[in-house]
Coordinates of C-alpha atoms in Angstrom, one line a residue:
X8 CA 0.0 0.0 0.0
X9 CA 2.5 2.4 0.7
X10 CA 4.0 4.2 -2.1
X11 CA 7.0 5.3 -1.2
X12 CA 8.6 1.6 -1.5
X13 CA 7.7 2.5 -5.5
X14 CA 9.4 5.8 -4.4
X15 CA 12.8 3.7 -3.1
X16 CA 12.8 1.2 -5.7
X17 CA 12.7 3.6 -8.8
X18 CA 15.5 5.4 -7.1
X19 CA 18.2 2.5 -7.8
X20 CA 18.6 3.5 -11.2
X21 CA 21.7 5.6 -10.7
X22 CA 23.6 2.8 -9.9
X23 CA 24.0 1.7 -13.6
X24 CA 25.5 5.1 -13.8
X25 CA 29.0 3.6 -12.6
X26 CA 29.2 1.6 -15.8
X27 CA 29.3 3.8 -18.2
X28 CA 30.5 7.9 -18.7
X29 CA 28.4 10.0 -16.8
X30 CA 27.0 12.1 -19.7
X31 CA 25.9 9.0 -21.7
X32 CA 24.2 7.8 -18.7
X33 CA 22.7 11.2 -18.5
X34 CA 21.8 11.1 -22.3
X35 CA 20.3 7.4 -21.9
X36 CA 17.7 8.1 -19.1
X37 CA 16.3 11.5 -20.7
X38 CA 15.9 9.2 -24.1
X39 CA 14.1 6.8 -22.0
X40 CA 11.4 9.6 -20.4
X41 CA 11.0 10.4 -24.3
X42 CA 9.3 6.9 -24.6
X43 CA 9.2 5.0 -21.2
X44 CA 6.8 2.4 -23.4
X45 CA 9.4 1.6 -25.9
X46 CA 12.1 1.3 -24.5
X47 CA 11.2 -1.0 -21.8
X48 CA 9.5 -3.1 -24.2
X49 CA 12.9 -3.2 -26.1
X50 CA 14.7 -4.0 -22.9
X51 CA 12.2 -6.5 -21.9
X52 CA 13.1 -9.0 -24.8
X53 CA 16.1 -9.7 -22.1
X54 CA 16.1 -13.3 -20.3
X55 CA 17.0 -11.4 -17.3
X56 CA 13.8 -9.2 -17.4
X57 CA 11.9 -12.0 -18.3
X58 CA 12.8 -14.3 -15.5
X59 CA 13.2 -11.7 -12.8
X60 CA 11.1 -12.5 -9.5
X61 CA 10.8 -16.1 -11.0
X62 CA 12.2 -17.6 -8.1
X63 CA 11.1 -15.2 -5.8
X64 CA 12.7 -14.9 -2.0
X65 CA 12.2 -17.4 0.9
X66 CA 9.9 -14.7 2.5
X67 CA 7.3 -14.4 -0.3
X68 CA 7.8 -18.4 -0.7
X69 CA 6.8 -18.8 2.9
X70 CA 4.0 -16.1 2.7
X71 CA 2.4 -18.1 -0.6
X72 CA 2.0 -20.7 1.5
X73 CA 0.4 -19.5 4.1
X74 CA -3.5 -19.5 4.8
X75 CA -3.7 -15.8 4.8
X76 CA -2.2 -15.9 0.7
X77 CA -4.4 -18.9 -0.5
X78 CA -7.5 -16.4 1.0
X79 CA -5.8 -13.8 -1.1
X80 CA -5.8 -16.1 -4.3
X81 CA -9.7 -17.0 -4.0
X82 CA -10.9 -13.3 -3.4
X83 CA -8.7 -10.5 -4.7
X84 CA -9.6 -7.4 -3.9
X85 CA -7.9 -3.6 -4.4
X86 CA -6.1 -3.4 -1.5
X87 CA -4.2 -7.1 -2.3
X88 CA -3.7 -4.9 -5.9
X89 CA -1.7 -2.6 -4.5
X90 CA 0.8 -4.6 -4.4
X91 CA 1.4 -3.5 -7.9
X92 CA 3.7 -0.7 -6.7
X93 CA 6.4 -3.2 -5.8
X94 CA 6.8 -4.7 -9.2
X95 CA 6.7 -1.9 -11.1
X96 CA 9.3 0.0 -8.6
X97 CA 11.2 -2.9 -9.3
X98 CA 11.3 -3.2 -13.1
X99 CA 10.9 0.7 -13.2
X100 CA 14.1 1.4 -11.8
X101 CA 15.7 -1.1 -13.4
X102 CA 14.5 0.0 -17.2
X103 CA 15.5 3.5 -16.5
X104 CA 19.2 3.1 -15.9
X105 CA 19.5 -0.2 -17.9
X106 CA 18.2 1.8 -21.0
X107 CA 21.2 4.2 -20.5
X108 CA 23.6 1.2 -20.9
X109 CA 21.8 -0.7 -23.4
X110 CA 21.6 2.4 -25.2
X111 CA 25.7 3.1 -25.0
X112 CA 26.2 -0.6 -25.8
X113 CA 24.5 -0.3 -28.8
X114 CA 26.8 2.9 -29.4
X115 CA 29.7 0.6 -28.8
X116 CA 29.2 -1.3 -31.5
X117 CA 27.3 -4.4 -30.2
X118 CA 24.3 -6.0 -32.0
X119 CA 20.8 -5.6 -30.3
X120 CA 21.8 -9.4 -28.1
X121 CA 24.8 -8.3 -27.1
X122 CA 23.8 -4.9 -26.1
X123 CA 21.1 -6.8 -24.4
X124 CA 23.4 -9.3 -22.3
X125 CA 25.6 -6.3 -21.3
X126 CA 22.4 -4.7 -19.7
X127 CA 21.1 -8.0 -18.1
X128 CA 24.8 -8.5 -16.9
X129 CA 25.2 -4.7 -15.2
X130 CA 21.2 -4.9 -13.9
X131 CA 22.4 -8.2 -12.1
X132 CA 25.5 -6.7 -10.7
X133 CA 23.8 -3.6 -9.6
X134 CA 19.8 -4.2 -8.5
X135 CA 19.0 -5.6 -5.8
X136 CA 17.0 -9.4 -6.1
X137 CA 15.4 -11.3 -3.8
X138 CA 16.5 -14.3 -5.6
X139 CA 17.6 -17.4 -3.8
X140 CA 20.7 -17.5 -5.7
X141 CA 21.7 -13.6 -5.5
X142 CA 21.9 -14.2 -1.2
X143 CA 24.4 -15.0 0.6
X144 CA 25.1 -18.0 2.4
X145 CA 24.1 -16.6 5.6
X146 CA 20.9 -15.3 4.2
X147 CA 19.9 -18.7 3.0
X148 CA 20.1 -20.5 6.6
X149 CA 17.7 -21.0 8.8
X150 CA 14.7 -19.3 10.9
X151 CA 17.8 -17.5 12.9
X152 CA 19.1 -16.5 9.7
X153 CA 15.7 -15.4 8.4
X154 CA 15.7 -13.1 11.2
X155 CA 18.4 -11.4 10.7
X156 CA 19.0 -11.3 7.0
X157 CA 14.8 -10.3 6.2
X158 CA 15.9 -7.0 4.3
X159 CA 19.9 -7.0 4.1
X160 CA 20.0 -8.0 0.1
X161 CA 21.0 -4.7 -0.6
X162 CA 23.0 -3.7 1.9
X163 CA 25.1 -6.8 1.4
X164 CA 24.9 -6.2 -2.6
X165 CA 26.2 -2.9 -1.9
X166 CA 28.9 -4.0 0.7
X167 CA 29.8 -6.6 -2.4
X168 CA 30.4 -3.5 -4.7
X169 CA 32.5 -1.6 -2.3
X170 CA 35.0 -3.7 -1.5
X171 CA 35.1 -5.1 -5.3
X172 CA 36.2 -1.3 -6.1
X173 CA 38.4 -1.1 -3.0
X174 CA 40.2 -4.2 -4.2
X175 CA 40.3 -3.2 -7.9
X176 CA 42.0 0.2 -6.9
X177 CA 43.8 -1.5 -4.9
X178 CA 45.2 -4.1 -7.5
X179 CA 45.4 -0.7 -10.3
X180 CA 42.2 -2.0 -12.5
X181 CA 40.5 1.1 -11.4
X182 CA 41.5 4.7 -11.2
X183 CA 40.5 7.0 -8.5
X184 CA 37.6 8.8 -10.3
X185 CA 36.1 5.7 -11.0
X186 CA 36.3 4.4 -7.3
X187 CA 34.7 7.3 -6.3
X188 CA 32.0 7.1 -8.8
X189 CA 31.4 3.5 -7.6

C-alpha cells in the first residue's frame, strides 16, 4: 500500500551510472522519459527481465504458503492490488538506468543481443533481487538466519560492490575517479 517503496525502488537506477561515462548515462535516461513504453518493451526482450522474480525470496515463498495468501488467491480485492507498486518500482528502476547502458552498448558497437546481455549483466550486478541465488550463504540458513537477514539483500549487494572497487583500486584496475564514482 505504501507508495514510497515505489518511491525507493525507482531510485536505484543511478547505480548503472558507474558503468558507463556519466554524460551517456545522463543522455540514456532522458531518451528513456521520451518513450518510457518503448524502451522498456525493447529492454524486456532480455532473459534477465523475463525471469526476474521467477524464483522469488524465501519470504514471499513462505508467505504463498500460508492460509492468509491462499485467502488472497480466492478473493482478490484492491487493497491485495496494491501490491502492484512493488513490481513496477522494481522493473521501473531497473528500465530507466539499464536503457542508459543498453543504449551506449548499442553505441559501442554491439548488435541488439549483445547490447542486451551487457544490460542484463550490469542490472544483475547492480539491482538488488530477492533471488535465492543472489543471497548469501548466511541469508539462505535457517529461521535464525531469516531473522536477521529479512531485508539485508542490498546492503550486502552494496557492501559486495564496495570492496570489489576497494580491491580493484587496490590491484590498479580502477583509477581513482572511478572508485569514487562507484
Amino acid at each position: 500500500v505504501r507508495p514510497v517503496i515505489l518511491i525507493k525502488q525507482l531510485m536505484s537506477f543511478p547505480a548503472f551510472a558507474e558503468t558507463i561515462p556519466t554524460g551517456e548515462f545522463v543522455a540514456g535516461v532522458m531518451e528513456f522519459i521520451s518513450d518510457p513504453i518503448g524502451k522498456t518493451n525493447i529492454l524486456k526482450e532480455s532473459e534477465f527481465l523475463k525471469t526476474r522474480g521467477q524464483d522469488i525470496d524465501r519470504d514471499i515463498k513462505d508467505a504463498m504458503r500460508s492460509d492468509a495468501f491462499r485467502a488472497f488467491r480466492k478473493k482478490e480485492n484492491f487493497i491485495n492490488a496494491l501490491m502492484l507498486n512493488v513490481q513496477l518500482g522494481d522493473q521501473g528502476g531497473i528500465v530507466l538506468g539499464g536503457w542508459a547502458v543498453y543504449r551506449y552498448a548499442r553505441q559501442q558497437g554491439q548488435t541488439h543481443e549483445q547490447a542486451l546481455d551487457t544490460f542484463a549483466r550490469v542490472a544483475n550486478r547492480t539491482q538488488q533481487s530477492g533471488d535465492l541465488a543472489e543471497q548469501s550463504e548466511f541469508q539462505r540458513g535457517g529461521s535464525v538466519a531469516k531473522l536477521f537477514s529479512m531485508f539485508q539483500s542490498a546492503p550486502n549487494q552494496y557492501l559486495r560492490r564496495e570492496l570489489a572497487a576497494l580491491r580493484n583500486l587496490q590491484a590498479g584496475r580502477m583509477g581513482l575517479v572511478q572508485f569514487a564514482k562507484t
